[in-house]
Tab-separated table of C-alpha atoms and ligand atoms in Angstrom:
chain	number	residue	atom	x	y	z
A	18	UNK	CA	92.998	108.276	125.422
A	19	UNK	CA	93.887	109.376	121.706
A	20	UNK	CA	94.384	106.340	119.248
A	21	UNK	CA	96.794	106.148	116.373
A	22	UNK	CA	95.851	102.918	114.353
A	23	UNK	CA	97.903	101.434	111.443
A	24	UNK	CA	95.879	98.799	109.101
A	25	UNK	CA	97.451	96.444	106.871
A	26	UNK	CA	99.750	93.008	106.665
A	27	UNK	CA	102.659	92.053	108.674
A	28	UNK	CA	104.359	88.837	107.938
A	29	UNK	CA	106.909	86.225	109.044
A	30	UNK	CA	110.209	86.998	108.055
A	31	UNK	CA	113.168	84.363	107.400
A	32	UNK	CA	116.262	86.245	107.149
A	33	UNK	CA	119.611	84.197	106.684
A	34	UNK	CA	121.511	83.628	109.916
A	35	UNK	CA	124.531	81.570	108.463
A	36	UNK	CA	125.071	78.006	107.617
A	37	UNK	CA	121.433	77.467	106.001
A	38	UNK	CA	119.883	78.930	109.387
A	39	UNK	CA	117.364	81.506	109.243
A	40	UNK	CA	116.025	83.998	111.773
A	41	UNK	CA	112.439	84.220	112.195
A	42	UNK	CA	111.322	87.852	112.555
A	43	UNK	CA	107.912	89.905	111.688
A	44	UNK	CA	107.937	92.623	109.392
A	45	UNK	CA	105.513	95.051	107.524
A	46	UNK	CA	105.571	98.525	106.586
A	47	UNK	CA	102.479	99.493	108.440
A	48	UNK	CA	103.715	97.688	111.390
A	49	UNK	CA	106.941	99.592	111.223
A	50	UNK	CA	104.826	102.670	111.262
A	51	UNK	CA	103.168	101.730	114.193
A	52	UNK	CA	106.172	100.789	115.913
A	53	UNK	CA	107.821	104.120	115.506
A	54	UNK	CA	104.585	106.044	116.152
A	55	UNK	CA	104.708	104.419	119.741
A	56	UNK	CA	108.042	105.605	120.240
A	57	UNK	CA	107.276	109.002	119.215
A	58	UNK	CA	103.711	109.865	120.567
A	59	UNK	CA	103.350	110.477	124.472
A	60	UNK	CA	101.640	108.107	126.826
A	61	UNK	CA	97.878	109.650	126.670
A	62	UNK	CA	98.198	108.197	122.967
A	63	UNK	CA	97.321	104.447	122.209
A	64	UNK	CA	98.941	103.123	119.072
A	65	UNK	CA	96.953	99.801	117.729
A	66	UNK	CA	97.578	97.535	114.871
A	67	UNK	CA	94.765	96.208	112.644
A	68	UNK	CA	94.881	93.149	110.367
A	69	UNK	CA	93.822	89.633	110.319
A	70	UNK	CA	96.138	86.756	111.909
A	71	UNK	CA	95.623	82.933	112.050
A	72	UNK	CA	94.704	81.226	115.550
A	73	UNK	CA	98.092	79.452	115.424
A	74	UNK	CA	101.167	79.785	117.673
A	75	UNK	CA	102.873	81.833	115.014
A	76	UNK	CA	100.210	84.451	114.929
A	77	UNK	CA	100.113	84.524	118.676
A	78	UNK	CA	104.074	85.149	118.611
A	79	UNK	CA	103.342	88.126	116.492
A	80	UNK	CA	100.823	89.359	118.646
A	81	UNK	CA	103.097	88.955	121.434
A	82	UNK	CA	105.873	90.755	119.717
A	83	UNK	CA	103.562	93.661	119.113
A	84	UNK	CA	102.352	93.930	122.685
A	85	UNK	CA	105.909	93.770	123.634
A	86	UNK	CA	106.787	97.104	121.610
A	87	UNK	CA	103.759	98.669	123.274
A	88	UNK	CA	101.289	98.337	120.451
A	89	UNK	CA	97.899	97.248	121.246
A	90	UNK	CA	96.305	94.125	119.522
A	91	UNK	CA	92.701	94.316	120.051
A	92	UNK	CA	92.228	95.227	116.330
A	93	UNK	CA	93.904	92.086	115.301
A	94	UNK	CA	90.953	89.496	114.303
A	95	UNK	CA	92.117	85.978	114.668
A	96	UNK	CA	90.694	83.490	112.195
A	97	UNK	CA	90.966	79.577	112.435
A	98	UNK	CA	91.531	78.482	108.531
A	99	UNK	CA	94.495	81.043	107.686
A	100	UNK	CA	97.922	82.257	108.952
A	101	UNK	CA	100.458	84.963	108.625
A	102	UNK	CA	102.166	85.505	105.207
A	103	UNK	CA	105.711	84.566	104.978
A	104	UNK	CA	108.760	85.940	103.210
A	105	UNK	CA	112.414	84.499	102.898
A	106	UNK	CA	115.303	86.714	102.398
A	107	UNK	CA	118.362	84.839	100.387
A	108	UNK	CA	121.880	86.090	100.224
A	109	UNK	CA	123.810	85.615	96.886
A	110	UNK	CA	127.183	87.401	96.107
A	111	UNK	CA	126.350	89.893	98.565
A	112	UNK	CA	122.761	90.632	96.980
A	113	UNK	CA	119.484	90.141	98.819
A	114	UNK	CA	116.417	88.625	96.924
A	115	UNK	CA	113.127	87.882	98.378
A	116	UNK	CA	110.583	85.014	98.245
A	117	UNK	CA	107.108	85.470	99.206
A	118	UNK	CA	104.375	83.076	100.365
A	119	UNK	CA	101.395	85.242	100.976
A	120	UNK	CA	98.522	84.292	98.438
A	121	UNK	CA	96.697	82.843	101.276
A	122	UNK	CA	97.786	85.081	104.235
A	123	UNK	CA	94.932	86.065	106.599
A	124	UNK	CA	95.525	89.629	105.895
A	125	UNK	CA	93.965	89.541	102.806
A	126	UNK	CA	90.559	89.286	104.871
A	127	UNK	CA	91.092	92.547	106.352
A	128	UNK	CA	88.119	93.986	104.624
A	129	UNK	CA	85.875	90.734	104.500
A	130	UNK	CA	83.752	92.173	107.492
A	131	UNK	CA	82.914	95.841	107.101
A	132	UNK	CA	81.202	95.768	110.246
A	133	UNK	CA	84.259	94.882	112.201
A	134	UNK	CA	86.481	97.098	110.174
A	135	UNK	CA	84.270	100.055	110.802
A	136	UNK	CA	84.291	99.279	114.587
A	137	UNK	CA	88.158	99.195	114.733
A	138	UNK	CA	88.052	102.808	113.200
A	139	UNK	CA	85.613	104.091	115.428
A	140	UNK	CA	87.348	106.728	117.829
A	141	UNK	CA	90.565	106.537	115.914
A	142	UNK	CA	92.144	109.925	115.923
A	143	UNK	CA	94.659	108.906	113.184
A	144	UNK	CA	94.310	105.687	110.565
A	145	UNK	CA	97.181	105.041	108.703
A	146	UNK	CA	97.392	102.561	105.749
A	147	UNK	CA	99.561	101.972	102.716
A	148	UNK	CA	99.473	100.972	99.018
A	149	UNK	CA	100.442	97.311	100.295
A	150	UNK	CA	97.623	97.212	102.550
A	151	UNK	CA	95.431	98.000	99.200
A	152	UNK	CA	97.297	95.814	97.059
A	153	UNK	CA	96.911	92.739	99.092
A	154	UNK	CA	93.319	92.920	98.882
A	155	UNK	CA	90.909	91.616	96.451
A	156	UNK	CA	89.233	94.516	94.157
A	157	UNK	CA	85.789	94.439	96.404
A	158	UNK	CA	87.781	94.419	99.641
A	159	UNK	CA	89.352	97.567	98.202
A	160	UNK	CA	86.448	99.241	97.766
A	161	UNK	CA	85.212	98.240	101.298
A	162	UNK	CA	88.354	99.057	102.881
A	163	UNK	CA	88.248	102.638	101.424
A	164	UNK	CA	84.623	102.871	102.296
A	165	UNK	CA	85.299	102.317	106.000
A	166	UNK	CA	87.970	104.843	105.694
A	167	UNK	CA	86.272	107.571	104.196
A	168	UNK	CA	83.262	106.974	106.791
A	169	UNK	CA	85.927	107.345	109.660
A	170	UNK	CA	87.403	110.525	107.925
A	171	UNK	CA	83.779	111.796	107.585
A	172	UNK	CA	83.456	111.096	111.693
A	173	UNK	CA	87.028	112.968	112.237
A	174	UNK	CA	89.763	110.552	112.048
A	175	UNK	CA	92.855	112.008	110.260
A	176	UNK	CA	93.109	109.294	107.406
A	177	UNK	CA	96.780	108.922	106.122
A	178	UNK	CA	98.062	107.060	103.036
A	179	UNK	CA	101.644	105.918	102.700
A	180	UNK	CA	101.717	105.182	98.866
A	181	UNK	CA	104.187	102.392	98.920
A	182	UNK	CA	104.304	100.905	95.576
A	183	UNK	CA	104.755	97.294	95.050
A	184	UNK	CA	104.086	96.764	91.344
A	185	UNK	CA	104.325	92.952	91.615
A	186	UNK	CA	101.591	93.152	94.363
A	187	UNK	CA	98.925	94.739	91.810
A	188	UNK	CA	97.147	92.857	88.964
A	189	UNK	CA	98.566	95.314	86.432
A	190	UNK	CA	99.840	99.126	86.164
A	191	UNK	CA	96.467	100.442	85.411
A	192	UNK	CA	94.982	98.760	88.289
A	193	UNK	CA	97.589	100.117	90.665
A	194	UNK	CA	97.167	103.761	89.506
A	195	UNK	CA	93.446	103.595	89.904
A	196	UNK	CA	94.128	102.023	93.267
A	197	UNK	CA	96.341	104.821	94.382
A	198	UNK	CA	93.753	107.227	93.365
A	199	UNK	CA	91.183	105.465	95.378
A	200	UNK	CA	93.479	105.524	98.226
A	201	UNK	CA	94.218	109.322	98.095
A	202	UNK	CA	90.835	110.279	97.816
A	203	UNK	CA	89.806	108.916	101.254
A	204	UNK	CA	92.978	110.409	102.731
A	205	UNK	CA	93.975	113.858	104.320
A	206	UNK	CA	97.467	113.129	104.255
A	207	UNK	CA	99.398	111.473	101.568
A	208	UNK	CA	103.246	110.216	101.767
A	209	UNK	CA	104.492	109.362	98.203
A	210	UNK	CA	107.945	108.730	97.077
A	211	UNK	CA	108.888	110.754	94.236
A	212	UNK	CA	111.159	108.317	92.512
A	213	UNK	CA	108.194	105.762	92.494
A	214	UNK	CA	105.554	108.360	91.137
A	215	UNK	CA	108.311	109.155	88.491
A	216	UNK	CA	108.466	105.734	87.368
A	217	UNK	CA	104.526	105.198	87.355
A	218	UNK	CA	103.144	108.529	86.298
A	219	UNK	CA	106.225	109.818	84.668
A	220	UNK	CA	106.358	112.848	86.933
A	221	UNK	CA	109.165	115.321	86.179
A	222	UNK	CA	109.015	117.469	89.397
A	223	UNK	CA	107.333	116.804	92.991
A	224	UNK	CA	104.825	119.639	92.220
A	225	UNK	CA	103.149	117.140	89.581
A	226	UNK	CA	103.109	114.360	92.442
A	227	UNK	CA	101.471	117.188	94.518
A	228	UNK	CA	99.152	118.417	92.095
A	229	UNK	CA	97.687	114.894	91.495
A	230	UNK	CA	96.991	114.032	95.065
A	231	UNK	CA	95.622	117.381	95.705
A	232	UNK	CA	93.196	116.730	92.991
A	233	UNK	CA	92.121	113.772	94.774
A	234	UNK	CA	91.098	115.935	97.982
A	235	UNK	CA	94.416	115.346	100.092
A	236	UNK	CA	94.956	118.366	102.478
A	237	UNK	CA	98.847	117.460	103.222
A	238	UNK	CA	101.235	115.854	100.884
A	239	UNK	CA	104.793	114.998	101.811
A	240	UNK	CA	106.853	114.126	98.739
A	241	UNK	CA	110.115	111.845	99.684
A	242	UNK	CA	113.065	111.818	97.831
A	243	UNK	CA	115.568	109.762	99.734
A	244	UNK	CA	118.690	111.728	100.408
A	245	UNK	CA	117.117	114.657	98.119
A	246	UNK	CA	114.903	117.832	98.825
A	247	UNK	CA	111.682	116.653	100.619
A	248	UNK	CA	108.669	118.864	99.126
A	249	UNK	CA	105.683	119.414	101.650
A	250	UNK	CA	102.250	120.814	100.323
A	251	UNK	CA	99.751	121.878	102.718
A	252	UNK	CA	96.337	123.381	102.032
A	253	UNK	CA	96.991	125.915	104.782
A	254	UNK	CA	100.719	126.868	104.473
A	255	UNK	CA	101.446	126.140	100.509
A	256	UNK	CA	104.623	124.175	99.700
A	257	UNK	CA	107.955	124.191	101.691
A	258	UNK	CA	111.213	122.346	100.861
A	259	UNK	CA	113.131	120.911	103.608
A	260	UNK	CA	116.947	119.160	103.248
A	261	UNK	CA	117.209	115.763	104.724
A	262	UNK	CA	120.231	115.391	107.186
A	263	UNK	CA	123.328	114.494	105.263
A	264	UNK	CA	124.263	110.742	106.173
A	265	UNK	CA	127.440	108.999	105.380
A	266	UNK	CA	127.484	106.151	105.242
A	267	UNK	CA	123.836	104.865	104.988
A	268	UNK	CA	123.567	101.456	106.454
A	269	UNK	CA	120.322	100.064	105.559
A	270	UNK	CA	117.358	102.167	104.249
A	271	UNK	CA	114.736	99.623	105.228
A	272	UNK	CA	111.787	101.338	106.830
A	273	UNK	CA	113.210	104.868	106.128
A	274	UNK	CA	109.807	105.864	104.556
A	275	UNK	CA	107.781	103.641	107.130
A	276	UNK	CA	109.640	105.576	109.943
A	277	UNK	CA	109.408	108.926	108.120
A	278	UNK	CA	105.432	108.663	107.875
A	279	UNK	CA	105.269	107.916	111.560
A	280	UNK	CA	107.686	110.799	112.461
A	281	UNK	CA	105.487	113.044	110.056
A	282	UNK	CA	102.179	112.065	111.437
A	283	UNK	CA	103.219	111.879	115.016
A	284	UNK	CA	104.144	115.531	114.453
A	285	UNK	CA	101.102	116.394	112.913
A	286	UNK	CA	99.040	114.338	115.996
A	287	UNK	CA	100.990	116.453	118.484
A	288	UNK	CA	99.703	119.741	116.615
A	289	UNK	CA	103.394	120.652	115.828
A	290	UNK	CA	102.915	122.128	112.374
A	291	UNK	CA	104.152	121.095	109.169
A	292	UNK	CA	107.721	122.389	109.514
A	293	UNK	CA	108.041	120.734	112.832
A	294	UNK	CA	106.503	117.577	111.769
A	295	UNK	CA	108.986	117.353	108.836
A	296	UNK	CA	112.020	117.872	110.945
A	297	UNK	CA	110.876	115.242	113.250
A	298	UNK	CA	110.235	112.972	110.368
A	299	UNK	CA	113.490	113.407	108.806
A	300	UNK	CA	115.253	113.027	112.133
A	301	UNK	CA	113.510	109.737	112.626
A	302	UNK	CA	114.470	108.374	109.323
A	303	UNK	CA	117.846	109.497	109.635
A	304	UNK	CA	118.397	107.178	112.663
A	305	UNK	CA	116.840	104.221	110.742
A	306	UNK	CA	118.990	104.476	107.628
A	307	UNK	CA	122.224	104.459	109.923
A	308	UNK	CA	121.289	101.043	111.587
A	309	UNK	CA	120.452	97.551	110.388
A	310	UNK	CA	116.928	96.327	110.120
A	311	UNK	CA	113.531	97.953	110.179
A	312	UNK	CA	112.989	98.217	113.851
A	313	UNK	CA	115.811	100.769	115.139
A	314	UNK	CA	116.155	101.759	118.877
A	315	UNK	CA	115.695	105.484	118.611
A	316	UNK	CA	117.740	108.015	120.398
A	317	UNK	CA	115.036	110.268	121.351
A	318	UNK	CA	117.062	112.990	122.870
A	319	UNK	CA	118.751	113.542	119.415
A	320	UNK	CA	115.100	113.236	117.775
A	321	UNK	CA	113.563	116.101	120.083
A	322	UNK	CA	116.611	118.242	119.466
A	323	UNK	CA	116.140	118.078	115.829
A	324	UNK	CA	112.853	118.674	115.526
A	325	UNK	CA	112.392	121.701	118.098
B	421	LIG	P1	110.505	105.635	100.723
B	421	LIG	O1	111.306	104.259	101.570
B	421	LIG	O2	109.220	105.694	101.174
B	421	LIG	O3	110.807	105.573	99.191
B	421	LIG	P2	112.649	107.373	100.985
B	421	LIG	O4	113.654	106.533	100.609
B	421	LIG	O5	112.790	108.822	100.286
B	421	LIG	O6	111.268	106.875	101.435
B	421	LIG	O7	113.260	107.953	102.437
B	421	LIG	C1	112.335	108.443	103.411
B	421	LIG	C2	112.886	109.382	104.092
B	421	LIG	O8	114.291	108.735	104.803
B	421	LIG	C3	113.649	110.929	103.121
B	421	LIG	O9	112.650	111.891	103.346
B	421	LIG	C4	114.993	111.384	104.136
B	421	LIG	O10	114.485	111.949	105.183
B	421	LIG	C5	115.307	109.691	104.523
B	421	LIG	N1	116.201	109.069	103.949
B	421	LIG	C6	116.267	108.104	103.030
B	421	LIG	N2	117.473	107.841	102.563
B	421	LIG	C7	118.167	108.674	102.954
B	421	LIG	C8	119.648	109.119	102.731
B	421	LIG	N3	120.400	108.398	101.855
B	421	LIG	N4	120.375	110.157	103.364
B	421	LIG	C9	119.358	111.064	104.144
B	421	LIG	N5	118.156	110.517	104.490
B	421	LIG	C10	117.541	109.582	103.859
């Protein structure tokens, strides 16, 4: 059995359901990627999620939900004295705003036990993490986390990094920049978003984003740009450009990048080559932005058609 593992934080989501009622869900960028990878990979692949949760009922519910989606939970460590982080979505005049309670979330302990972390990565064919997975860790945790990934990579795991910048989660901008480099340096594949790179590093073209992550040692870099051109550089094939499917209207871009990452990495895992992986990724993301919410039911016929 091959194994696709994503690592990070999944939180409790409280979303407005009218009349001061809130609907409870679970959400997290790396969890979204696991969800879509499970849909896209054949059954000889296991898809697992690696995080730290509590030993309470709400943490158990999250594990149940993941298992219900076919995601393995044996890499989720449950600790007694913490629980899941939580965020609440507020709607005011049609605009969404978010409040977070995640300072003490269990997932911050993800790299506290390096032996346990290394054991989870042992035998993983693909290990995906994000800028959020790094940002939530204390500085020494980031180092231990990257060390474990680097060791896994040396043992043959394909390590993939979705940069997902969240400036408010990092101590400051310089630390965020250094953290991104640290993540990229242990990764085979990096999946940045051009607008974020432009904002943080002042890039004027995707080629500059690619050059930076190539210097960190990445072998494949896919620079997303929403509805704009997707630019992919690969050490073997050089640079290729792809145009995302035209979509009108776009309903909700939540999890566009997460599902894109799942498609791209699943494509590579199935040895489809860069162009096919890019088409698979764009086809998945196209369906995700045409529906509400992070976890969308995919029409697989349409996706296979687009990717072949
Ligand atoms: P992120 O959420 O990581 O910033 P993007 O917003 O660039 O990523 O979106 C990821 C992918 O989702 C894009 O490469 C594209 O394939 C698809 N996508 C996102 N927004 C649109 C859109 N408005 N029209 C078509 N495709 C889109």
